[in-house]
Amino acid sequence: MSTAPSGRWREWAFGRLRDQGPAAARVLVIGAIAWQVTVWAGAHNPPVYAVFAPLMALRSDPFSSLTAVALRVLGVMAGVAVGLFVVTLLTPSFAALVVVLGLALLLGALIGPGRALNPQVGLSSLLVLSNPLPDAYGITRVWETGLGGIVTIVLAPLLWPPHPHRELTALARECTQWLPALLVGSVAALGDPALAQENRSGVAVEVERLRRVREWTLEAERAMRFNPLRRGDREQVAALAHRLRIVAEGAPYIDLLAVEADVLSARDGDSAALRRAGTELPAVVGATGRTVAALLAGRDPAGEAAVARDLLDRYRHEDPQAVAVALRRPFHRLLDLWDPPPPAPGQDRAGPGV
């Protein structure tokens, strides 16, 4: 009885170590080097703040760029400076906490990545505030942090650097399986109000994840700018990121299919129109899934998209009623995104037939 849970625990533990091991080794090596360099530079006390820089700046984010590392190191330095400034003026108290946290949040907003707040400033300043003895610190802690930051910035791109191409490839592979599964779930729920409502809620969560794909691809491209060991992947990363962004634009239409399935199932129940849709649409889902798979693999998706459009056209002739139109529309929109058809001669591109 205990063998299976034990096996699952070992699998989980080894999986975590496999995923986080390189990041931990990166921090360990850079932290040790930063400590030793700071000792050689004249540190008299244990230079723990030199180690704080890689410990707090380096993360397991697969798209972590040198810019992000530099901002985190800057956040550590700013936090130490804020903490030192306040503890020399105020004893630890509610007022000191408010001043430290207020200044830290202000600086975090100014030196954060993009529009995000840099939390490292607040974390480092609170660490300083936790020791009420100002003479336990001093300007040496600032230069220790600075030297540790320099060591981190120099070594971070060289020791197990981010691998955006591998991560985006894994994301593309996941999307190839994940997106068709969402379409399958919506079609399978037709005619079952309870199942359709549950499916709609689940799809809404996954669609939010799909919308984040664009952000992930931009982070991956930024990570390539200062990645000397992955220069050969730049063109591949740019091309794959572009294809993933195209796929991510389909999020509203995947959500729309789930919404239509929910609304129509609640209104019509197990109607003849929904049963017909449940018969016709699975083949469309299969062809649409093969379309997105071809796009993400860098192949021409036109062939699979043509199959999907032919199936939709056949379905349109068999059932031109409003219910069928509503259920076909999301597929037309997805296919137009993933394999844009050329406009007719002498005519602007128009919406597809439904």
mmCIF file of C-alpha atoms in Angstrom:
data_model
loop_
_atom_site.group_PDB
_atom_site.id
_atom_site.type_symbol
_atom_site.label_atom_id
_atom_site.label_comp_id
_atom_site.label_asym_id
_atom_site.label_seq_id
_atom_site.Cartn_x
_atom_site.Cartn_y
_atom_site.Cartn_z
ATOM 1 C CA MET A 1 0.000 0.000 0.000
ATOM 2 C CA SER A 2 2.838 2.421 0.779
ATOM 3 C CA THR A 3 4.927 1.586 -2.299
ATOM 4 C CA ALA A 4 2.920 3.675 -4.753
ATOM 5 C CA PRO A 5 2.874 6.886 -2.629
ATOM 6 C CA SER A 6 6.579 6.438 -1.913
ATOM 7 C CA GLY A 7 7.276 6.042 -5.610
ATOM 8 C CA ARG A 8 5.248 9.151 -6.401
ATOM 9 C CA TRP A 9 7.126 11.096 -3.745
ATOM 10 C CA ARG A 10 10.503 10.014 -5.165
ATOM 11 C CA GLU A 11 9.359 10.897 -8.674
ATOM 12 C CA TRP A 12 8.226 14.318 -7.453
ATOM 13 C CA ALA A 13 11.484 14.900 -5.530
ATOM 14 C CA PHE A 14 13.720 13.839 -8.414
ATOM 15 C CA GLY A 15 11.649 15.948 -10.792
ATOM 16 C CA ARG A 16 12.093 19.008 -8.595
ATOM 17 C CA LEU A 17 15.819 18.399 -8.267
ATOM 18 C CA ARG A 18 16.142 17.905 -12.003
ATOM 19 C CA ASP A 19 14.296 21.161 -12.701
ATOM 20 C CA GLN A 20 15.837 23.285 -9.936
ATOM 21 C CA GLY A 21 19.271 21.663 -9.693
ATOM 22 C CA PRO A 22 21.006 23.823 -12.317
ATOM 23 C CA ALA A 23 19.619 27.011 -10.754
ATOM 24 C CA ALA A 24 20.765 25.935 -7.288
ATOM 25 C CA ALA A 25 24.219 24.985 -8.583
ATOM 26 C CA ARG A 26 24.420 28.351 -10.319
ATOM 27 C CA VAL A 27 23.746 30.201 -7.060
ATOM 28 C CA LEU A 28 26.155 27.993 -5.119
ATOM 29 C CA VAL A 29 29.082 28.494 -7.500
ATOM 30 C CA ILE A 30 28.569 32.228 -7.999
ATOM 31 C CA GLY A 31 27.945 32.792 -4.276
ATOM 32 C CA ALA A 32 31.163 30.985 -3.347
ATOM 33 C CA ILE A 33 33.164 32.958 -5.907
ATOM 34 C CA ALA A 34 31.598 36.253 -4.762
ATOM 35 C CA TRP A 35 32.507 35.448 -1.152
ATOM 36 C CA GLN A 36 36.124 34.687 -2.030
ATOM 37 C CA VAL A 37 36.534 37.716 -4.292
ATOM 38 C CA THR A 38 35.178 39.942 -1.506
ATOM 39 C CA VAL A 39 37.589 38.405 1.008
ATOM 40 C CA TRP A 40 40.468 39.072 -1.389
ATOM 41 C CA ALA A 41 39.211 42.663 -1.759
ATOM 42 C CA GLY A 42 39.662 43.252 1.985
ATOM 43 C CA ALA A 43 36.483 42.228 3.776
ATOM 44 C CA HIS A 44 37.185 41.833 7.503
ATOM 45 C CA ASN A 45 33.880 40.281 8.542
ATOM 46 C CA PRO A 46 32.189 37.343 6.813
ATOM 47 C CA PRO A 47 30.978 38.973 3.541
ATOM 48 C CA VAL A 48 27.495 37.505 3.581
ATOM 49 C CA TYR A 49 26.071 40.436 1.629
ATOM 50 C CA ALA A 50 28.258 39.520 -1.317
ATOM 51 C CA VAL A 51 26.467 36.157 -1.330
ATOM 52 C CA PHE A 52 23.056 37.799 -0.946
ATOM 53 C CA ALA A 53 23.417 39.248 -4.440
ATOM 54 C CA PRO A 54 23.377 35.922 -6.367
ATOM 55 C CA LEU A 55 21.090 34.279 -3.808
ATOM 56 C CA MET A 56 18.382 36.905 -4.269
ATOM 57 C CA ALA A 57 19.043 37.858 -7.875
ATOM 58 C CA LEU A 58 19.329 34.502 -9.618
ATOM 59 C CA ARG A 59 16.101 32.639 -10.113
ATOM 60 C CA SER A 60 15.015 29.457 -11.867
ATOM 61 C CA ASP A 61 13.043 31.471 -14.418
ATOM 62 C CA PRO A 62 13.930 29.808 -17.754
ATOM 63 C CA PHE A 63 13.791 33.162 -19.533
ATOM 64 C CA SER A 64 15.719 35.140 -16.922
ATOM 65 C CA SER A 65 17.839 37.660 -18.820
ATOM 66 C CA LEU A 66 20.941 39.546 -17.784
ATOM 67 C CA THR A 67 18.818 42.689 -17.518
ATOM 68 C CA ALA A 68 16.576 40.980 -14.967
ATOM 69 C CA VAL A 69 19.606 39.796 -12.995
ATOM 70 C CA ALA A 70 21.081 43.311 -13.006
ATOM 71 C CA LEU A 71 17.787 44.800 -11.784
ATOM 72 C CA ARG A 72 17.632 42.292 -8.945
ATOM 73 C CA VAL A 73 21.223 43.019 -7.939
ATOM 74 C CA LEU A 74 20.469 46.740 -8.060
ATOM 75 C CA GLY A 75 17.434 46.053 -5.895
ATOM 76 C CA VAL A 76 19.582 44.283 -3.306
ATOM 77 C CA MET A 77 22.053 47.169 -3.218
ATOM 78 C CA ALA A 78 19.318 49.785 -2.978
ATOM 79 C CA GLY A 79 17.617 47.853 -0.179
ATOM 80 C CA VAL A 80 20.819 47.608 1.826
ATOM 81 C CA ALA A 81 21.410 51.333 1.388
ATOM 82 C CA VAL A 82 17.862 52.201 2.485
ATOM 83 C CA GLY A 83 18.093 49.931 5.515
ATOM 84 C CA LEU A 84 21.434 51.368 6.575
ATOM 85 C CA PHE A 85 20.196 54.915 6.159
ATOM 86 C CA VAL A 86 17.124 54.371 8.335
ATOM 87 C CA VAL A 87 18.741 52.323 11.142
ATOM 88 C CA THR A 88 21.339 55.058 11.640
ATOM 89 C CA LEU A 89 18.527 57.586 12.212
ATOM 90 C CA LEU A 90 15.727 55.616 13.856
ATOM 91 C CA THR A 91 15.502 52.772 16.333
ATOM 92 C CA PRO A 92 13.478 49.764 15.179
ATOM 93 C CA SER A 93 9.847 50.753 15.604
ATOM 94 C CA PHE A 94 6.604 51.107 13.737
ATOM 95 C CA ALA A 95 7.773 54.456 12.370
ATOM 96 C CA ALA A 96 11.059 52.945 11.173
ATOM 97 C CA LEU A 97 9.194 50.149 9.434
ATOM 98 C CA VAL A 98 6.913 52.607 7.649
ATOM 99 C CA VAL A 99 9.878 54.732 6.516
ATOM 100 C CA VAL A 100 11.941 51.752 5.365
ATOM 101 C CA LEU A 101 9.093 50.062 3.546
ATOM 102 C CA GLY A 102 7.885 53.317 1.986
ATOM 103 C CA LEU A 103 11.335 54.198 0.630
ATOM 104 C CA ALA A 104 11.900 50.623 -0.517
ATOM 105 C CA LEU A 105 8.604 50.521 -2.415
ATOM 106 C CA LEU A 106 9.342 53.900 -3.995
ATOM 107 C CA LEU A 107 12.761 52.760 -5.209
ATOM 108 C CA GLY A 108 11.326 49.378 -6.217
ATOM 109 C CA ALA A 109 8.837 51.134 -8.470
ATOM 110 C CA LEU A 110 11.618 53.188 -10.080
ATOM 111 C CA ILE A 111 14.023 50.330 -10.752
ATOM 112 C CA GLY A 112 11.559 47.535 -11.407
ATOM 113 C CA PRO A 113 11.454 45.450 -14.615
ATOM 114 C CA GLY A 114 9.097 47.161 -17.033
ATOM 115 C CA ARG A 115 6.047 48.319 -15.100
ATOM 116 C CA ALA A 116 6.508 45.736 -12.344
ATOM 117 C CA LEU A 117 7.698 46.445 -8.821
ATOM 118 C CA ASN A 118 11.192 45.294 -7.851
ATOM 119 C CA PRO A 119 10.617 43.422 -4.549
ATOM 120 C CA GLN A 120 14.333 42.970 -3.856
ATOM 121 C CA VAL A 121 14.600 46.508 -2.477
ATOM 122 C CA GLY A 122 12.051 45.838 0.242
ATOM 123 C CA LEU A 123 13.429 42.393 1.102
ATOM 124 C CA SER A 124 16.991 43.637 1.520
ATOM 125 C CA SER A 125 16.021 46.740 3.498
ATOM 126 C CA LEU A 126 13.950 44.660 5.921
ATOM 127 C CA LEU A 127 16.879 42.285 6.433
ATOM 128 C CA VAL A 128 18.966 45.252 7.498
ATOM 129 C CA LEU A 129 16.202 46.589 9.725
ATOM 130 C CA SER A 130 15.932 43.225 11.466
ATOM 131 C CA ASN A 131 19.284 43.923 13.136
ATOM 132 C CA PRO A 132 18.891 47.005 15.359
ATOM 133 C CA LEU A 133 22.647 47.599 15.722
ATOM 134 C CA PRO A 134 23.822 50.053 13.061
ATOM 135 C CA ASP A 135 27.482 49.364 13.874
ATOM 136 C CA ALA A 136 26.918 45.752 12.757
ATOM 137 C CA TYR A 137 26.649 47.133 9.255
ATOM 138 C CA GLY A 138 28.236 50.142 7.626
ATOM 139 C CA ILE A 139 29.367 51.162 4.182
ATOM 140 C CA THR A 140 31.329 47.926 3.855
ATOM 141 C CA ARG A 141 28.050 46.039 3.460
ATOM 142 C CA VAL A 142 27.156 48.225 0.482
ATOM 143 C CA TRP A 143 30.444 47.607 -1.334
ATOM 144 C CA GLU A 144 30.244 43.888 -0.494
ATOM 145 C CA THR A 145 26.851 43.747 -2.127
ATOM 146 C CA GLY A 146 28.135 45.729 -5.090
ATOM 147 C CA LEU A 147 31.104 43.418 -5.574
ATOM 148 C CA GLY A 148 28.868 40.367 -5.242
ATOM 149 C CA GLY A 149 26.556 41.937 -7.821
ATOM 150 C CA ILE A 150 29.414 42.469 -10.262
ATOM 151 C CA VAL A 151 30.512 38.849 -9.885
ATOM 152 C CA THR A 152 26.907 37.753 -10.441
ATOM 153 C CA ILE A 153 26.450 39.849 -13.575
ATOM 154 C CA VAL A 154 29.744 38.623 -15.050
ATOM 155 C CA LEU A 155 29.233 34.927 -14.337
ATOM 156 C CA ALA A 156 25.443 34.538 -14.694
ATOM 157 C CA PRO A 157 25.478 34.440 -18.526
ATOM 158 C CA LEU A 158 28.295 31.862 -18.511
ATOM 159 C CA LEU A 159 27.113 29.347 -15.896
ATOM 160 C CA TRP A 160 24.022 27.405 -16.982
ATOM 161 C CA PRO A 161 22.570 30.371 -18.880
ATOM 162 C CA PRO A 162 18.866 30.512 -19.852
ATOM 163 C CA HIS A 163 17.921 28.260 -22.756
ATOM 164 C CA PRO A 164 14.983 30.079 -24.384
ATOM 165 C CA HIS A 165 14.952 27.883 -27.496
ATOM 166 C CA ARG A 166 14.520 24.717 -25.460
ATOM 167 C CA GLU A 167 11.852 26.320 -23.268
ATOM 168 C CA LEU A 168 9.879 27.720 -26.210
ATOM 169 C CA THR A 169 10.116 24.376 -28.001
ATOM 170 C CA ALA A 170 8.643 22.685 -24.936
ATOM 171 C CA LEU A 171 5.924 25.350 -24.783
ATOM 172 C CA ALA A 172 5.089 24.812 -28.459
ATOM 173 C CA ARG A 173 4.898 21.062 -27.921
ATOM 174 C CA GLU A 174 2.576 21.620 -24.973
ATOM 175 C CA CYS A 175 0.339 23.954 -26.986
ATOM 176 C CA THR A 176 0.092 21.353 -29.756
ATOM 177 C CA GLN A 177 -1.559 18.965 -27.274
ATOM 178 C CA TRP A 178 -3.245 21.438 -24.977
ATOM 179 C CA LEU A 179 -5.189 23.665 -27.412
ATOM 180 C CA PRO A 180 -6.946 20.878 -29.359
ATOM 181 C CA ALA A 181 -7.891 19.324 -26.009
ATOM 182 C CA LEU A 182 -9.739 22.538 -25.095
ATOM 183 C CA LEU A 183 -11.672 22.403 -28.368
ATOM 184 C CA VAL A 184 -12.439 18.714 -27.851
ATOM 185 C CA GLY A 185 -13.798 19.429 -24.373
ATOM 186 C CA SER A 186 -16.138 22.158 -25.610
ATOM 187 C CA VAL A 187 -17.514 20.002 -28.424
ATOM 188 C CA ALA A 188 -17.927 16.987 -26.141
ATOM 189 C CA ALA A 189 -19.963 19.104 -23.693
ATOM 190 C CA LEU A 190 -22.613 20.073 -26.279
ATOM 191 C CA GLY A 191 -26.097 19.163 -25.100
ATOM 192 C CA ASP A 192 -25.084 18.611 -21.454
ATOM 193 C CA PRO A 193 -25.756 21.873 -19.538
ATOM 194 C CA ALA A 194 -23.854 20.879 -16.393
ATOM 195 C CA LEU A 195 -20.824 19.619 -18.295
ATOM 196 C CA ALA A 196 -20.846 22.629 -20.623
ATOM 197 C CA GLN A 197 -20.873 25.027 -17.675
ATOM 198 C CA GLU A 198 -18.005 23.189 -16.007
ATOM 199 C CA ASN A 199 -16.078 23.145 -19.278
ATOM 200 C CA ARG A 200 -16.606 26.877 -19.744
ATOM 201 C CA SER A 201 -15.040 27.607 -16.359
ATOM 202 C CA GLY A 202 -12.078 25.335 -17.047
ATOM 203 C CA VAL A 203 -11.475 26.795 -20.501
ATOM 204 C CA ALA A 204 -11.568 30.342 -19.086
ATOM 205 C CA VAL A 205 -8.673 29.461 -16.760
ATOM 206 C CA GLU A 206 -6.641 27.889 -19.558
ATOM 207 C CA VAL A 207 -7.327 30.792 -21.906
ATOM 208 C CA GLU A 208 -5.772 33.174 -19.392
ATOM 209 C CA ARG A 209 -2.703 30.973 -19.483
ATOM 210 C CA LEU A 210 -2.702 31.095 -23.275
ATOM 211 C CA ARG A 211 -2.844 34.886 -23.182
ATOM 212 C CA ARG A 212 0.359 34.836 -21.130
ATOM 213 C CA VAL A 213 2.184 33.026 -23.941
ATOM 214 C CA ARG A 214 2.811 36.359 -25.646
ATOM 215 C CA GLU A 215 4.512 37.680 -22.507
ATOM 216 C CA TRP A 216 6.623 34.527 -22.245
ATOM 217 C CA THR A 217 7.805 34.821 -25.836
ATOM 218 C CA LEU A 218 8.834 38.438 -25.343
ATOM 219 C CA GLU A 219 10.778 37.448 -22.216
ATOM 220 C CA ALA A 220 12.493 34.691 -24.168
ATOM 221 C CA GLU A 221 13.581 37.121 -26.871
ATOM 222 C CA ARG A 222 14.874 39.566 -24.263
ATOM 223 C CA ALA A 223 16.826 36.763 -22.610
ATOM 224 C CA MET A 224 18.654 36.160 -25.907
ATOM 225 C CA ARG A 225 20.102 39.672 -26.055
ATOM 226 C CA PHE A 226 22.810 39.034 -23.440
ATOM 227 C CA ASN A 227 23.247 35.320 -23.801
ATOM 228 C CA PRO A 228 26.692 34.710 -25.329
ATOM 229 C CA LEU A 229 26.398 30.924 -25.242
ATOM 230 C CA ARG A 230 23.089 30.821 -27.152
ATOM 231 C CA ARG A 231 23.768 33.239 -29.995
ATOM 232 C CA GLY A 232 23.198 30.519 -32.570
ATOM 233 C CA ASP A 233 19.594 30.151 -31.376
ATOM 234 C CA ARG A 234 18.550 33.751 -31.934
ATOM 235 C CA GLU A 235 16.869 33.318 -35.314
ATOM 236 C CA GLN A 236 15.144 30.121 -34.215
ATOM 237 C CA VAL A 237 13.911 31.757 -31.007
ATOM 238 C CA ALA A 238 12.589 34.774 -32.912
ATOM 239 C CA ALA A 239 10.764 32.591 -35.453
ATOM 240 C CA LEU A 240 9.257 30.270 -32.850
ATOM 241 C CA ALA A 241 8.257 33.188 -30.611
ATOM 242 C CA HIS A 242 6.461 34.781 -33.583
ATOM 243 C CA ARG A 243 4.537 31.563 -34.306
ATOM 244 C CA LEU A 244 3.582 31.173 -30.639
ATOM 245 C CA ARG A 245 2.254 34.729 -30.555
ATOM 246 C CA ILE A 246 0.084 33.984 -33.584
ATOM 247 C CA VAL A 247 -1.286 30.912 -31.850
ATOM 248 C CA ALA A 248 -1.913 32.877 -28.643
ATOM 249 C CA GLU A 249 -4.101 35.336 -30.560
ATOM 250 C CA GLY A 250 -6.631 32.528 -30.826
ATOM 251 C CA ALA A 251 -7.399 32.712 -27.098
ATOM 252 C CA PRO A 252 -10.659 34.703 -27.461
ATOM 253 C CA TYR A 253 -12.055 32.261 -30.027
ATOM 254 C CA ILE A 254 -11.221 29.172 -27.970
ATOM 255 C CA ASP A 255 -13.056 30.878 -25.119
ATOM 256 C CA LEU A 256 -15.917 31.818 -27.463
ATOM 257 C CA LEU A 257 -16.510 28.175 -28.415
ATOM 258 C CA ALA A 258 -16.765 27.203 -24.726
ATOM 259 C CA VAL A 259 -19.179 30.097 -24.096
ATOM 260 C CA GLU A 260 -21.372 29.157 -27.069
ATOM 261 C CA ALA A 261 -21.419 25.516 -25.996
ATOM 262 C CA ASP A 262 -22.504 26.559 -22.497
ATOM 263 C CA VAL A 263 -25.200 29.008 -23.616
ATOM 264 C CA LEU A 264 -26.652 26.757 -26.315
ATOM 265 C CA SER A 265 -26.615 23.666 -24.116
ATOM 266 C CA ALA A 266 -28.389 25.529 -21.310
ATOM 267 C CA ARG A 267 -30.968 26.882 -23.740
ATOM 268 C CA ASP A 268 -31.583 23.912 -26.036
ATOM 269 C CA GLY A 269 -30.449 20.888 -24.040
ATOM 270 C CA ASP A 270 -29.992 17.699 -26.030
ATOM 271 C CA SER A 271 -31.443 19.116 -29.265
ATOM 272 C CA ALA A 272 -31.099 17.710 -32.772
ATOM 273 C CA ALA A 273 -28.932 20.686 -33.799
ATOM 274 C CA LEU A 274 -26.460 20.088 -30.975
ATOM 275 C CA ARG A 275 -26.375 16.366 -31.649
ATOM 276 C CA ARG A 276 -25.562 17.119 -35.288
ATOM 277 C CA ALA A 277 -22.821 19.507 -34.157
ATOM 278 C CA GLY A 278 -21.444 16.800 -31.892
ATOM 279 C CA THR A 279 -21.202 14.551 -34.939
ATOM 280 C CA GLU A 280 -19.725 17.072 -37.403
ATOM 281 C CA LEU A 281 -17.323 19.094 -35.267
ATOM 282 C CA PRO A 282 -14.912 16.415 -33.963
ATOM 283 C CA ALA A 283 -13.393 16.043 -37.440
ATOM 284 C CA VAL A 284 -13.083 19.837 -37.624
ATOM 285 C CA VAL A 285 -11.339 19.857 -34.250
ATOM 286 C CA GLY A 286 -8.876 17.233 -35.485
ATOM 287 C CA ALA A 287 -8.015 19.192 -38.626
ATOM 288 C CA THR A 288 -7.751 22.439 -36.642
ATOM 289 C CA GLY A 289 -5.411 20.740 -34.163
ATOM 290 C CA ARG A 290 -3.221 19.532 -37.026
ATOM 291 C CA THR A 291 -3.216 23.095 -38.393
ATOM 292 C CA VAL A 292 -1.834 24.568 -35.178
ATOM 293 C CA ALA A 293 0.655 21.702 -34.887
ATOM 294 C CA ALA A 294 1.960 22.409 -38.392
ATOM 295 C CA LEU A 295 2.220 26.125 -37.673
ATOM 296 C CA LEU A 296 4.161 25.617 -34.445
ATOM 297 C CA ALA A 297 6.461 23.084 -36.128
ATOM 298 C CA GLY A 298 7.338 25.632 -38.800
ATOM 299 C CA ARG A 299 5.509 23.760 -41.577
ATOM 300 C CA ASP A 300 2.961 25.220 -43.979
ATOM 301 C CA PRO A 301 -0.431 24.804 -42.261
ATOM 302 C CA ALA A 302 -2.404 25.455 -45.453
ATOM 303 C CA GLY A 303 -3.128 21.806 -46.206
ATOM 304 C CA GLU A 304 -4.639 20.982 -42.820
ATOM 305 C CA ALA A 305 -6.455 24.326 -42.708
ATOM 306 C CA ALA A 306 -8.002 23.546 -46.105
ATOM 307 C CA VAL A 307 -9.277 20.220 -44.769
ATOM 308 C CA ALA A 308 -10.840 21.995 -41.783
ATOM 309 C CA ARG A 309 -12.454 24.611 -44.019
ATOM 310 C CA ASP A 310 -13.856 21.932 -46.328
ATOM 311 C CA LEU A 311 -15.382 20.149 -43.335
ATOM 312 C CA LEU A 312 -16.897 23.403 -42.100
ATOM 313 C CA ASP A 313 -18.272 24.142 -45.567
ATOM 314 C CA ARG A 314 -19.887 20.703 -45.721
ATOM 315 C CA TYR A 315 -21.375 21.275 -42.283
ATOM 316 C CA ARG A 316 -22.694 24.660 -43.433
ATOM 317 C CA HIS A 317 -24.552 23.059 -46.328
ATOM 318 C CA GLU A 318 -26.032 20.418 -44.046
ATOM 319 C CA ASP A 319 -27.081 22.871 -41.335
ATOM 320 C CA PRO A 320 -27.278 26.610 -42.101
ATOM 321 C CA GLN A 321 -29.270 27.393 -38.949
ATOM 322 C CA ALA A 322 -28.191 29.912 -36.300
ATOM 323 C CA VAL A 323 -27.023 27.325 -33.755
ATOM 324 C CA ALA A 324 -24.626 25.746 -36.242
ATOM 325 C CA VAL A 325 -23.438 29.175 -37.395
ATOM 326 C CA ALA A 326 -22.529 30.119 -33.808
ATOM 327 C CA LEU A 327 -20.563 26.901 -33.307
ATOM 328 C CA ARG A 328 -18.691 27.180 -36.615
ATOM 329 C CA ARG A 329 -17.682 30.798 -36.137
ATOM 330 C CA PRO A 330 -14.854 30.197 -33.588
ATOM 331 C CA PHE A 331 -13.242 27.645 -35.916
ATOM 332 C CA HIS A 332 -13.348 30.040 -38.858
ATOM 333 C CA ARG A 333 -11.714 32.735 -36.752
ATOM 334 C CA LEU A 334 -8.982 30.371 -35.537
ATOM 335 C CA LEU A 335 -8.232 29.166 -39.045
ATOM 336 C CA ASP A 336 -8.096 32.757 -40.298
ATOM 337 C CA LEU A 337 -5.479 33.499 -37.645
ATOM 338 C CA TRP A 338 -3.374 30.388 -38.095
ATOM 339 C CA ASP A 339 -3.646 30.201 -41.896
ATOM 340 C CA PRO A 340 -4.840 33.562 -43.242
ATOM 341 C CA PRO A 341 -6.610 33.071 -46.585
ATOM 342 C CA PRO A 342 -5.728 35.492 -49.389
ATOM 343 C CA PRO A 343 -8.416 38.087 -50.202
ATOM 344 C CA ALA A 344 -10.552 37.472 -53.257
ATOM 345 C CA PRO A 345 -9.437 39.335 -56.433
ATOM 346 C CA GLY A 346 -10.636 42.917 -56.356
ATOM 347 C CA GLN A 347 -12.088 42.482 -52.874
ATOM 348 C CA ASP A 348 -10.905 43.337 -49.391
ATOM 349 C CA ARG A 349 -10.497 40.437 -47.010
ATOM 350 C CA ALA A 350 -13.866 39.682 -45.491
ATOM 351 C CA GLY A 351 -15.049 37.367 -42.797
ATOM 352 C CA PRO A 352 -15.416 33.717 -43.704
ATOM 353 C CA GLY A 353 -18.645 32.079 -44.616
ATOM 354 C CA VAL A 354 -20.453 30.605 -41.655
#
